[in-house]
Coordinates of C-alpha atoms in Angstrom, one line a residue:
M1 CA -7.0 -47.1 17.5
P2 CA -5.7 -46.1 14.0
S3 CA -2.0 -46.3 13.2
V4 CA 0.1 -43.2 12.9
T5 CA -0.2 -43.2 9.1
E6 CA -3.2 -44.6 7.2
V7 CA -2.8 -44.9 3.4
R8 CA -6.0 -44.7 1.3
Y9 CA -6.1 -45.2 -2.5
Q10 CA -8.7 -44.4 -5.0
V11 CA -8.5 -44.2 -8.8
L12 CA -8.8 -40.7 -10.1
D13 CA -8.5 -40.1 -13.9
A14 CA -6.7 -43.5 -14.3
R15 CA -4.1 -42.4 -11.7
F16 CA -3.6 -43.0 -8.0
F17 CA -4.6 -40.3 -5.6
V18 CA -2.6 -41.0 -2.4
E19 CA -3.7 -39.5 0.9
R20 CA -1.9 -40.0 4.2
R21 CA -3.8 -39.1 7.3
P22 CA -2.1 -39.1 10.7
C23 CA -4.1 -40.1 13.7
S24 CA -4.7 -36.5 14.6
A25 CA -6.7 -36.3 11.3
Q26 CA -4.3 -33.5 10.1
L27 CA -3.5 -33.9 6.4
L28 CA 0.1 -34.7 6.0
G29 CA 0.3 -35.6 2.3
T30 CA -1.7 -35.6 -0.9
A31 CA -0.3 -36.6 -4.2
I32 CA -1.1 -37.4 -7.7
G33 CA 1.2 -39.6 -9.7
G34 CA 1.3 -40.0 -13.5
G35 CA 3.3 -41.2 -16.4
V36 CA 7.0 -40.6 -16.8
A37 CA 8.7 -39.0 -19.8
G38 CA 12.1 -37.6 -20.6
H39 CA 15.5 -39.3 -20.6
A40 CA 19.0 -38.2 -19.7
P41 CA 22.5 -39.8 -19.2
K42 CA 22.7 -42.1 -16.2
A43 CA 24.8 -41.3 -13.2
K44 CA 25.9 -43.5 -10.4
T45 CA 24.7 -42.5 -6.9
D46 CA 23.4 -44.1 -3.8
K47 CA 19.9 -45.3 -4.1
R48 CA 17.1 -44.9 -1.6
R49 CA 13.9 -46.8 -1.9
S50 CA 10.5 -46.0 -0.6
R51 CA 9.8 -47.3 2.9
R52 CA 6.8 -46.8 5.1
T53 CA 7.7 -44.8 8.2
S54 CA 5.8 -43.1 11.0
R55 CA 5.5 -39.4 10.6
D56 CA 5.3 -36.6 13.1
T57 CA 1.9 -35.0 13.1
H58 CA 3.0 -31.5 14.2
T59 CA 3.0 -28.5 11.9
P60 CA 6.5 -27.0 11.3
Q61 CA 7.1 -23.6 12.7
G62 CA 8.3 -20.8 10.4
G63 CA 8.5 -21.3 6.7
R64 CA 10.5 -20.5 3.6
S65 CA 11.5 -17.0 2.6
I66 CA 9.0 -15.1 0.5
R67 CA 9.5 -14.9 -3.2
A68 CA 7.6 -12.6 -5.6
R69 CA 7.4 -13.9 -9.1
Y70 CA 7.6 -10.7 -11.0
G71 CA 11.0 -10.8 -12.6
W72 CA 13.3 -9.6 -9.9
Q73 CA 16.7 -8.1 -10.3
R74 CA 19.0 -11.1 -10.6
I75 CA 21.2 -11.3 -7.5
D76 CA 21.7 -15.1 -7.5
R77 CA 24.7 -17.2 -8.3
P78 CA 25.8 -17.7 -12.0
F79 CA 23.5 -19.9 -14.0
E80 CA 24.5 -23.4 -15.0
P81 CA 23.0 -26.0 -17.3
M82 CA 20.0 -27.8 -16.0
N83 CA 21.8 -31.1 -15.8
Q84 CA 24.5 -29.9 -13.4
G85 CA 24.4 -29.3 -9.7
T86 CA 25.6 -30.5 -6.3
R87 CA 24.6 -31.4 -2.7
P88 CA 21.8 -33.9 -3.3
E89 CA 22.4 -35.2 0.2
E90 CA 20.6 -32.1 1.6
L91 CA 17.2 -33.4 0.7
P92 CA 15.5 -35.0 3.7
A93 CA 15.2 -38.8 3.3
E94 CA 11.5 -38.7 4.2
V95 CA 10.7 -36.6 1.2
L96 CA 12.4 -39.0 -1.2
D97 CA 10.6 -41.9 0.5
D98 CA 7.3 -40.1 -0.1
V99 CA 8.1 -39.4 -3.7
A100 CA 9.0 -43.0 -4.3
S101 CA 5.8 -44.3 -2.6
V102 CA 3.6 -42.0 -4.7
V103 CA 5.1 -42.7 -8.2
G104 CA 5.5 -46.4 -7.3
T105 CA 9.1 -46.8 -8.3
E106 CA 12.6 -46.4 -7.1
V107 CA 13.9 -42.8 -7.0
T108 CA 17.6 -42.1 -7.2
L109 CA 19.1 -38.7 -6.5
L110 CA 21.6 -37.5 -9.1
S111 CA 22.4 -33.8 -8.3
R112 CA 21.0 -30.5 -7.1
L113 CA 20.2 -28.3 -10.0
S114 CA 21.8 -24.9 -10.2
G115 CA 20.4 -21.7 -11.6
G116 CA 18.0 -19.0 -10.5
I117 CA 17.2 -18.2 -6.9
N118 CA 15.1 -21.2 -6.2
E119 CA 17.5 -23.8 -4.7
G120 CA 15.0 -26.6 -4.1
A121 CA 15.3 -28.4 -7.4
M122 CA 17.0 -31.9 -7.6
R123 CA 17.7 -34.0 -10.7
V124 CA 16.5 -37.6 -9.9
Q125 CA 16.4 -40.8 -11.9
L126 CA 13.4 -43.2 -11.8
A127 CA 13.6 -46.9 -12.3
G128 CA 13.9 -47.7 -16.0
G129 CA 16.2 -44.8 -16.7
A130 CA 13.9 -41.8 -17.0
D131 CA 15.2 -38.6 -15.4
A132 CA 13.0 -36.1 -13.6
V133 CA 13.2 -32.9 -11.6
L134 CA 12.1 -32.9 -8.0
K135 CA 11.4 -29.6 -6.2
A136 CA 10.9 -29.8 -2.5
V137 CA 10.5 -26.8 -0.2
P138 CA 9.6 -26.4 3.5
R139 CA 6.0 -26.0 4.3
A140 CA 5.4 -22.2 4.5
H141 CA 1.7 -22.1 5.5
P142 CA -1.3 -24.4 6.0
N143 CA -2.5 -24.1 2.4
H144 CA 0.9 -24.6 0.8
L145 CA 0.0 -28.0 -0.6
G146 CA -3.3 -26.7 -1.9
E147 CA -1.4 -24.0 -3.8
T148 CA 0.9 -26.6 -5.3
L149 CA -2.0 -28.7 -6.5
R150 CA -3.5 -25.5 -8.0
A151 CA -0.2 -25.1 -10.0
Q152 CA -0.4 -28.7 -11.1
R153 CA -3.9 -28.1 -12.5
I154 CA -2.7 -25.1 -14.4
V155 CA 0.2 -27.1 -15.9
E156 CA -2.2 -29.8 -17.0
H157 CA -4.6 -27.3 -18.5
M158 CA -1.9 -25.4 -20.4
R159 CA -0.1 -28.4 -21.7
R160 CA -3.3 -29.5 -23.4
R161 CA -3.2 -26.2 -25.3
G162 CA 0.4 -26.6 -26.5
Y163 CA 2.1 -24.5 -23.7
P164 CA 5.7 -25.6 -23.5
T165 CA 6.1 -26.5 -19.9
P166 CA 7.2 -29.9 -18.5
A167 CA 4.5 -32.3 -17.3
W168 CA 4.2 -32.7 -13.5
L169 CA 4.4 -36.4 -12.6
G170 CA 3.4 -36.1 -9.0
V171 CA 2.6 -33.8 -6.1
G172 CA 2.8 -34.5 -2.4
A173 CA 3.8 -33.4 1.1
T174 CA 5.4 -34.7 4.3
A175 CA 5.0 -33.1 7.7
T176 CA 7.8 -30.6 6.8
H177 CA 8.0 -30.3 3.0
V178 CA 5.8 -29.8 -0.1
W179 CA 7.2 -31.3 -3.3
H180 CA 6.4 -31.9 -6.9
L181 CA 8.0 -34.1 -9.5
M182 CA 8.2 -33.0 -13.2
E183 CA 9.7 -34.1 -16.4
F184 CA 13.3 -33.4 -17.0
A185 CA 14.0 -31.1 -19.9
D186 CA 17.4 -31.7 -21.5
A187 CA 18.1 -28.0 -22.0
A188 CA 20.0 -25.2 -20.2
P189 CA 18.5 -22.1 -18.4
A190 CA 19.0 -19.0 -20.5
T191 CA 21.8 -16.9 -19.1
E192 CA 20.3 -13.6 -20.4
L193 CA 17.4 -12.4 -22.5
T194 CA 18.2 -11.8 -26.1
R195 CA 16.1 -10.2 -28.9
S196 CA 15.3 -13.7 -30.2
L197 CA 14.3 -15.0 -26.8
V198 CA 12.1 -12.0 -26.2
E199 CA 10.3 -12.5 -29.5
Q200 CA 9.9 -16.3 -28.8
L201 CA 8.5 -15.5 -25.3
M202 CA 6.0 -13.0 -26.7
K203 CA 4.6 -15.7 -28.9
I204 CA 4.5 -18.1 -25.9
I205 CA 2.6 -15.5 -23.9
E206 CA 0.0 -15.3 -26.6
L207 CA -0.8 -18.9 -25.8
Q208 CA -2.0 -17.7 -22.4
A209 CA -4.8 -15.7 -23.9
G210 CA -8.2 -16.7 -22.5
Q211 CA -6.8 -19.6 -20.6
A212 CA -7.4 -18.6 -17.0
S213 CA -8.4 -21.7 -15.2
E214 CA -7.8 -20.9 -11.5
P215 CA -9.2 -17.9 -9.4
Y216 CA -5.8 -16.5 -8.5
D217 CA -5.7 -13.0 -10.0
H218 CA -2.3 -11.4 -10.4
W219 CA -3.7 -8.2 -12.0
S220 CA -5.8 -7.3 -8.9
F221 CA -2.8 -8.2 -6.7
A222 CA -0.7 -5.7 -8.7
W223 CA -3.4 -3.1 -8.2
R224 CA -3.4 -3.7 -4.4
V225 CA 0.4 -3.5 -4.3
V226 CA 0.6 -0.1 -6.1
T227 CA -2.5 1.6 -4.5
G228 CA -2.0 0.2 -1.0
Q229 CA -5.7 -0.7 -0.8
E230 CA -6.9 -3.9 0.7
S231 CA -9.9 -4.6 -1.6
A232 CA -10.4 -5.1 -5.3
V233 CA -13.6 -5.6 -7.3
G234 CA -16.5 -6.4 -5.0
G235 CA -14.3 -6.4 -2.0
L236 CA -13.1 -9.9 -2.7
V237 CA -9.5 -10.6 -2.2
N238 CA -7.9 -13.9 -3.2
E239 CA -4.2 -13.9 -2.4
T240 CA -1.8 -16.2 -0.8
P241 CA -0.1 -15.6 2.6
E242 CA 3.1 -14.8 0.7
Q243 CA 1.3 -12.1 -1.3
S244 CA -0.1 -10.5 1.8
L245 CA 3.3 -10.3 3.4
L246 CA 4.7 -8.9 0.2
R247 CA 2.2 -6.1 0.2
E248 CA 3.0 -5.3 3.8
S249 CA 6.7 -5.3 2.9
V250 CA 6.2 -3.0 -0.1
A251 CA 4.2 -0.6 2.1
R252 CA 7.4 -0.1 4.2
L253 CA 9.7 0.7 1.2
S254 CA 9.4 4.5 1.7
G255 CA 11.4 4.2 4.9
Y256 CA 14.4 2.9 3.2
S257 CA 15.8 6.1 1.7
S258 CA 14.8 9.4 0.3
A259 CA 15.4 8.2 -3.3
V260 CA 13.3 5.1 -2.8
S261 CA 10.6 7.2 -1.1
A262 CA 10.5 9.6 -4.0
L263 CA 10.0 6.8 -6.5
V264 CA 7.4 5.1 -4.4
Q265 CA 5.5 8.4 -4.1
R266 CA 5.7 8.9 -7.8
L267 CA 4.3 5.5 -8.5
R268 CA 1.5 5.8 -6.0
L269 CA 0.4 9.2 -7.5
A270 CA 0.5 7.7 -11.0
C271 CA -1.9 5.0 -9.9
A272 CA -4.0 6.9 -7.4
D273 CA -7.1 7.4 -9.6
V274 CA -7.0 4.0 -11.4
P275 CA -10.0 1.9 -10.5
P276 CA -9.7 -1.8 -9.6
P277 CA -9.1 -3.9 -12.8
R278 CA -11.9 -6.0 -14.2
V279 CA -11.5 -9.8 -14.1
A280 CA -9.3 -10.8 -16.9
P281 CA -9.4 -14.2 -18.7
D282 CA -5.8 -15.0 -19.3
M283 CA -3.4 -17.4 -17.7
V284 CA -0.4 -15.6 -16.0
H285 CA 2.9 -17.3 -15.5
A286 CA 4.1 -14.5 -13.2
D287 CA 7.8 -15.3 -13.6
L288 CA 8.3 -16.0 -17.2
A289 CA 10.8 -13.3 -17.9
T290 CA 13.4 -14.5 -15.4
P291 CA 16.0 -15.9 -17.7
S292 CA 16.7 -19.0 -15.6
N293 CA 13.1 -20.0 -16.0
V294 CA 13.4 -20.3 -19.7
L295 CA 15.2 -23.4 -20.9
V296 CA 16.8 -23.2 -24.3
R297 CA 18.7 -25.4 -26.7
D298 CA 20.5 -24.0 -29.8
G299 CA 18.9 -20.7 -29.2
A300 CA 15.3 -22.0 -29.2
V301 CA 13.0 -22.1 -26.2
V302 CA 12.4 -25.7 -25.2
A303 CA 10.4 -25.1 -22.1
V304 CA 9.4 -22.6 -19.5
V305 CA 9.4 -23.7 -15.9
D306 CA 8.9 -22.4 -12.3
I307 CA 5.2 -22.2 -12.8
E308 CA 4.3 -22.7 -9.1
N309 CA 2.9 -19.1 -8.8
A310 CA 0.9 -19.1 -12.0
G311 CA -2.7 -17.9 -12.0
S312 CA -5.1 -15.7 -13.7
G313 CA -5.3 -12.1 -14.8
T314 CA -3.9 -10.4 -17.9
R315 CA -1.0 -11.8 -19.9
A316 CA 0.3 -8.2 -20.0
T317 CA 1.7 -9.0 -16.5
D318 CA 4.3 -11.3 -18.2
L319 CA 5.0 -8.8 -20.9
I320 CA 5.7 -6.1 -18.3
A321 CA 8.3 -8.4 -16.7
L322 CA 10.0 -8.7 -20.1
V323 CA 10.0 -5.0 -20.4
W324 CA 11.7 -4.7 -17.1
Y325 CA 14.5 -7.0 -18.1
T326 CA 15.1 -5.4 -21.5
F327 CA 16.5 -2.4 -19.7
E328 CA 19.6 -4.4 -18.8
D329 CA 20.7 -4.5 -22.4
P330 CA 20.7 -1.5 -24.8
L331 CA 20.4 -3.9 -27.7
L332 CA 16.9 -4.7 -26.5
D333 CA 15.6 -1.1 -26.7
G334 CA 13.9 -1.8 -30.0
V335 CA 12.1 -4.9 -29.0
R336 CA 11.0 -3.1 -25.8
R337 CA 9.0 -0.6 -27.9
R338 CA 7.1 -3.5 -29.4
L339 CA 6.4 -4.8 -25.9
W340 CA 5.1 -1.5 -24.7
T341 CA 2.8 -1.3 -27.7
R342 CA 1.4 -4.7 -27.1
I343 CA 0.8 -4.0 -23.4
L344 CA -1.1 -0.8 -24.2
D345 CA -3.2 -2.7 -26.7
L346 CA -4.1 -5.2 -24.1
V347 CA -4.8 -3.1 -21.0
G348 CA -4.6 0.5 -22.0
R349 CA -2.5 3.2 -20.4
D350 CA -4.0 2.9 -16.8
G351 CA -3.5 -0.8 -16.8
A352 CA 0.1 -0.5 -18.1
V353 CA 0.9 2.1 -15.4
V354 CA -0.4 -0.2 -12.7
L355 CA 1.5 -3.2 -13.9
A356 CA 4.7 -1.3 -14.4
A357 CA 4.5 0.2 -11.0
A358 CA 3.9 -3.2 -9.4
Q359 CA 6.9 -4.6 -11.3
I360 CA 9.1 -1.7 -10.0
L361 CA 7.9 -2.0 -6.4
L362 CA 8.3 -5.8 -6.2
S363 CA 11.7 -5.6 -7.9
L364 CA 12.8 -3.1 -5.2
E365 CA 11.3 -5.1 -2.3
W366 CA 13.5 -8.2 -2.8
P367 CA 17.0 -6.7 -2.6
I368 CA 16.1 -4.3 0.1
R369 CA 14.8 -7.1 2.3
L370 CA 17.9 -9.1 1.7
G371 CA 20.2 -6.1 2.4
R372 CA 21.5 -5.9 -1.2
H373 CA 22.0 -2.2 -1.0
D374 CA 24.4 -2.1 -3.9
V375 CA 21.7 -2.8 -6.5
V376 CA 19.1 -0.4 -5.1
P377 CA 20.3 2.8 -6.8
G378 CA 20.3 1.1 -10.2
L379 CA 16.8 -0.2 -9.7
V380 CA 15.5 3.2 -8.6
E381 CA 17.0 4.7 -11.8
R382 CA 15.5 2.0 -13.9
G383 CA 12.1 2.5 -12.3
H384 CA 12.1 6.2 -13.2
R385 CA 13.3 5.4 -16.7
A386 CA 10.5 2.9 -17.2
L387 CA 7.8 5.3 -16.1
D388 CA 9.3 8.1 -18.2
E389 CA 9.4 5.8 -21.3
L390 CA 5.8 4.7 -20.8
N391 CA 4.6 8.3 -20.4
S392 CA 6.4 9.2 -23.7
I393 CA 4.5 6.7 -25.8
R394 CA 1.5 8.3 -27.4

């Protein structure tokens, strides 16, 4: 009779592919380990080394809260530099053991990283002094690990083309968590978008042109969100469980208030006659405009992170998210006109309306679901303003 955990190794692209199979044959962990890069000052903490342990074979109930990666209104705690944080003890020991066994070296927790609304990131140190970032989140659905592996493939593909995102050093899963380890970038999350950052990000987004490498279409998802229709081109729908739940949640927004209902109706009418978008060839980050996902040093973009939800579609999706954030600062009104112009060049007026409407609806869904009623009126006003501004451009 097989043991509770069987470990099999095979060489894949000069790296180890590690697969753990419980006796029930349910996949508990898959990981790819690679080289290590990036250094940071050392810190003294307790060390935990990899140890082989039995693992439960059940699938956890429930899952993490849904997060849409379309540049939501920031309602999180203040941003802090990437190399600060607290509470590393909250990470389950089994996850750290799994990471150490995959990368083949001792892993030391340093701190929890602060910034943004994703609280799963830890700064760790690997044997030899290299620092890395570990992100571990509870399993949300059966294909959660598969989606993370998809994101890793996108990272590898884009880095080969000069895209400034840290390398992923390993991916894996335990019975309860999915994790990935990436290079540590010695830079701080941007606290806000500035004209300089917007201009730099516009150039970075151009690197995404024609680089779609995974069938995960954010443009067709945006169309389904704003039209309420289930199908896209050819009746084929390729979306994650999170996206399906988001669409269902957006469909209920009209019941929140008369003001929200009026905005939703306006957006639906604006998109009612727009046909499903054609397959687009670009890589889409899907959360590039969120300032905390842009790491800067001396005013220059060093890296963009939080790429877990990246996929395919039109890069205008990321430009629309930049448009949405520029409304927060009157000093960005000028650069926003440039953004609108570029978006219209890429997808035309119908495409711009669909992407803008999806941005507005998803930006409303998050605070409404969380009960952040104080920010809703401002978002409704911004939504109308964005649509008015787009309609005024000829």
